[in-house]
């Protein structure tokens, strides 16, 4: 919807909180125009839930980076991230996996907000863990893949505080989790 001319001319005099009430984000339409497609939601397989809501916060557990296998199905990518002879996943591949993990996180958020990502008020915190070789130091650059994807999809609502760390052992090359504030 296009705001009336009178409204658009007056925007400089209207306070920011009032402007936000008139804002129409239409996140899913914006994603479609950019060719960004969320993967299908995957339910938890053990005795936990993918996300837990507490008031206006949604705590989303870790989502691993996945890629298409030879059969065309999504599959968790395992292995050590690094640049040396012990590495099984390059830092560039790991950055792409982190971006894909962010899309999986957004798919889970979408599931919990009934398919309306416009209800995401703000991504508060992202935690990224990289299964790196002992000498790997590029954890932040890898997790930039997730951070950049969240900002690409949500704009300023996707900007967040972040923790990046490495692990000596993980079930995947990259895992990412986040906390989101939700609007009713």
Coordinates of C-alpha atoms in Angstrom, one line a residue:
X1 CA 0.0 0.0 0.0
X2 CA 1.3 3.4 -0.9
X3 CA 0.8 6.1 1.8
X4 CA -1.3 9.2 0.7
X5 CA 0.8 12.1 -0.6
X6 CA -0.1 14.2 2.4
X7 CA 1.2 11.6 4.8
X8 CA 4.5 11.1 2.9
X9 CA 5.1 14.9 2.9
X10 CA 4.5 15.1 6.7
X11 CA 6.9 12.2 7.6
X12 CA 9.7 14.6 8.7
X13 CA 7.4 16.0 11.4
X14 CA 6.0 12.7 12.7
X15 CA 7.8 11.0 15.6
X16 CA 9.6 7.7 14.9
X17 CA 7.3 5.6 17.2
X18 CA 4.3 7.0 15.4
X19 CA 5.9 6.3 12.0
X20 CA 6.6 2.7 13.0
X21 CA 2.9 2.1 13.6
X22 CA 2.3 3.0 9.9
X23 CA 5.2 0.9 8.6
X24 CA 4.2 -2.1 6.5
X25 CA 7.2 -4.4 6.2
X26 CA 5.7 -7.4 4.3
X27 CA 8.8 -9.4 4.9
X28 CA 7.8 -12.5 2.9
X29 CA 7.0 -10.4 -0.2
X30 CA 10.4 -8.6 0.1
X31 CA 12.1 -12.0 0.4
X32 CA 10.3 -13.2 -2.7
X33 CA 11.4 -10.2 -4.7
X34 CA 15.0 -11.0 -3.7
X35 CA 14.7 -14.6 -4.6
X36 CA 15.2 -15.7 -0.9
X37 CA 13.2 -18.9 -0.1
X38 CA 12.9 -20.3 3.4
X39 CA 13.5 -24.0 3.7
X40 CA 10.7 -26.2 5.1
X41 CA 10.2 -26.1 8.8
X42 CA 11.8 -29.2 10.5
X43 CA 10.3 -30.2 13.8
X44 CA 12.4 -31.3 16.7
X45 CA 13.3 -35.0 16.7
X46 CA 14.0 -35.7 20.3
X47 CA 12.5 -34.5 23.6
X48 CA 12.9 -30.8 23.1
X49 CA 11.2 -28.0 21.1
X50 CA 12.7 -25.9 18.3
X51 CA 11.8 -22.7 20.1
X52 CA 10.4 -21.6 23.4
X53 CA 8.4 -18.4 24.0
X54 CA 8.7 -16.3 27.1
X55 CA 6.5 -13.2 26.9
X56 CA 7.6 -11.3 23.8
X57 CA 10.8 -13.2 23.4
X58 CA 11.3 -16.3 21.3
X59 CA 14.4 -18.4 22.1
X60 CA 15.3 -20.5 19.1
X61 CA 17.7 -23.5 19.7
X62 CA 20.6 -24.2 17.5
X63 CA 20.1 -24.9 13.8
X64 CA 22.9 -26.4 11.8
X65 CA 24.1 -25.6 8.3
X66 CA 22.8 -27.9 5.6
X67 CA 23.4 -28.3 1.9
X68 CA 21.9 -30.3 -0.9
X69 CA 23.2 -33.9 -1.1
X70 CA 23.5 -35.9 -4.4
X71 CA 19.8 -36.9 -4.1
X72 CA 18.6 -33.3 -3.9
X73 CA 17.7 -33.5 -0.2
X74 CA 19.0 -31.1 2.5
X75 CA 21.6 -32.7 4.7
X76 CA 23.7 -31.6 7.7
X77 CA 27.2 -30.7 6.6
X78 CA 29.7 -32.2 9.1
X79 CA 33.4 -31.7 9.4
X80 CA 36.1 -29.3 10.6
X81 CA 36.3 -25.8 9.3
X82 CA 39.7 -24.4 8.4
X83 CA 42.3 -23.8 5.8
X84 CA 45.0 -26.4 6.6
X85 CA 45.3 -30.1 5.7
X86 CA 43.0 -31.2 8.5
X87 CA 40.1 -29.0 7.3
X88 CA 37.1 -30.7 5.6
X89 CA 35.1 -27.5 5.1
X90 CA 36.5 -24.2 3.8
X91 CA 35.8 -20.9 5.6
X92 CA 33.8 -19.8 2.6
X93 CA 31.7 -22.9 2.5
X94 CA 31.1 -22.5 6.3
X95 CA 30.0 -18.9 5.8
X96 CA 27.4 -20.2 3.3
X97 CA 26.3 -22.9 5.8
X98 CA 25.9 -20.2 8.4
X99 CA 23.7 -18.2 6.0
X100 CA 21.6 -21.3 5.4
X101 CA 21.4 -22.0 9.1
X102 CA 20.0 -18.4 9.5
X103 CA 17.3 -19.2 6.9
X104 CA 16.4 -22.4 8.8
X105 CA 16.2 -20.2 12.0
X106 CA 13.8 -17.9 10.2
X107 CA 11.8 -20.8 9.0
X108 CA 11.4 -21.8 12.6
X109 CA 10.4 -18.3 13.6
X110 CA 7.9 -18.2 10.8
X111 CA 6.4 -21.5 12.1
X112 CA 6.0 -20.1 15.6
X113 CA 4.5 -16.8 14.4
X114 CA 1.9 -18.4 12.0
X115 CA 3.9 -17.6 8.9
X116 CA 4.1 -13.8 9.5
X117 CA 7.7 -12.6 9.8
X118 CA 6.4 -9.1 10.0
X119 CA 5.8 -10.0 13.7
X120 CA 9.6 -10.0 14.2
X121 CA 10.3 -6.8 16.1
X122 CA 14.0 -7.4 16.6
X123 CA 16.6 -10.1 16.5
X124 CA 18.2 -9.6 19.9
X125 CA 21.1 -12.0 20.0
X126 CA 22.8 -14.6 17.8
X127 CA 25.2 -17.2 19.0
X128 CA 27.3 -19.0 16.4
X129 CA 29.6 -22.0 17.0
X130 CA 32.1 -23.2 14.4
X131 CA 33.6 -26.7 14.5
X132 CA 37.0 -25.4 13.6
X133 CA 40.4 -27.0 13.3
X134 CA 42.7 -26.2 16.2
X135 CA 44.4 -23.4 14.4
X136 CA 41.3 -21.8 12.9
X137 CA 40.6 -18.2 13.9
X138 CA 38.0 -17.0 11.4
X139 CA 34.9 -17.8 13.5
X140 CA 33.5 -14.3 13.2
X141 CA 33.8 -14.2 9.4
X142 CA 32.0 -17.6 9.2
X143 CA 29.1 -16.4 11.4
X144 CA 28.9 -13.2 9.3
X145 CA 27.0 -15.5 6.9
X146 CA 24.2 -15.8 9.4
X147 CA 24.3 -12.1 10.5
X148 CA 24.3 -10.9 6.9
X149 CA 21.4 -13.1 6.0
X150 CA 19.3 -11.9 8.9
X151 CA 19.9 -8.3 7.9
X152 CA 19.2 -9.1 4.2
X153 CA 15.8 -10.6 5.2
X154 CA 14.8 -8.3 8.1
X155 CA 16.6 -5.1 7.5
X156 CA 17.4 -3.2 10.7
X157 CA 15.2 -5.6 12.6
X158 CA 17.8 -8.3 11.8
X159 CA 20.7 -6.4 13.5
X160 CA 21.7 -8.1 16.7
X161 CA 24.3 -8.6 19.4
X162 CA 26.4 -11.7 18.7
X163 CA 28.7 -14.2 20.2
X164 CA 31.0 -16.4 18.0
X165 CA 33.1 -19.2 19.3
X166 CA 34.8 -22.3 18.2
X167 CA 34.4 -25.9 19.4
X168 CA 36.6 -28.9 19.2
X169 CA 33.6 -31.2 18.4
X170 CA 30.2 -30.5 17.1
X171 CA 27.6 -32.6 15.2
X172 CA 27.9 -30.1 12.3
X173 CA 30.4 -27.7 10.8
X174 CA 28.4 -24.7 11.9
X175 CA 25.5 -24.2 14.3
X176 CA 23.6 -21.0 15.0
X177 CA 20.9 -20.0 17.5
X178 CA 19.1 -16.8 18.3
X179 CA 16.7 -14.8 20.5
X180 CA 14.0 -12.7 18.8
X181 CA 11.5 -10.2 20.2
X182 CA 8.0 -10.8 18.7
X183 CA 5.1 -8.4 18.2
X184 CA 1.5 -9.5 18.7

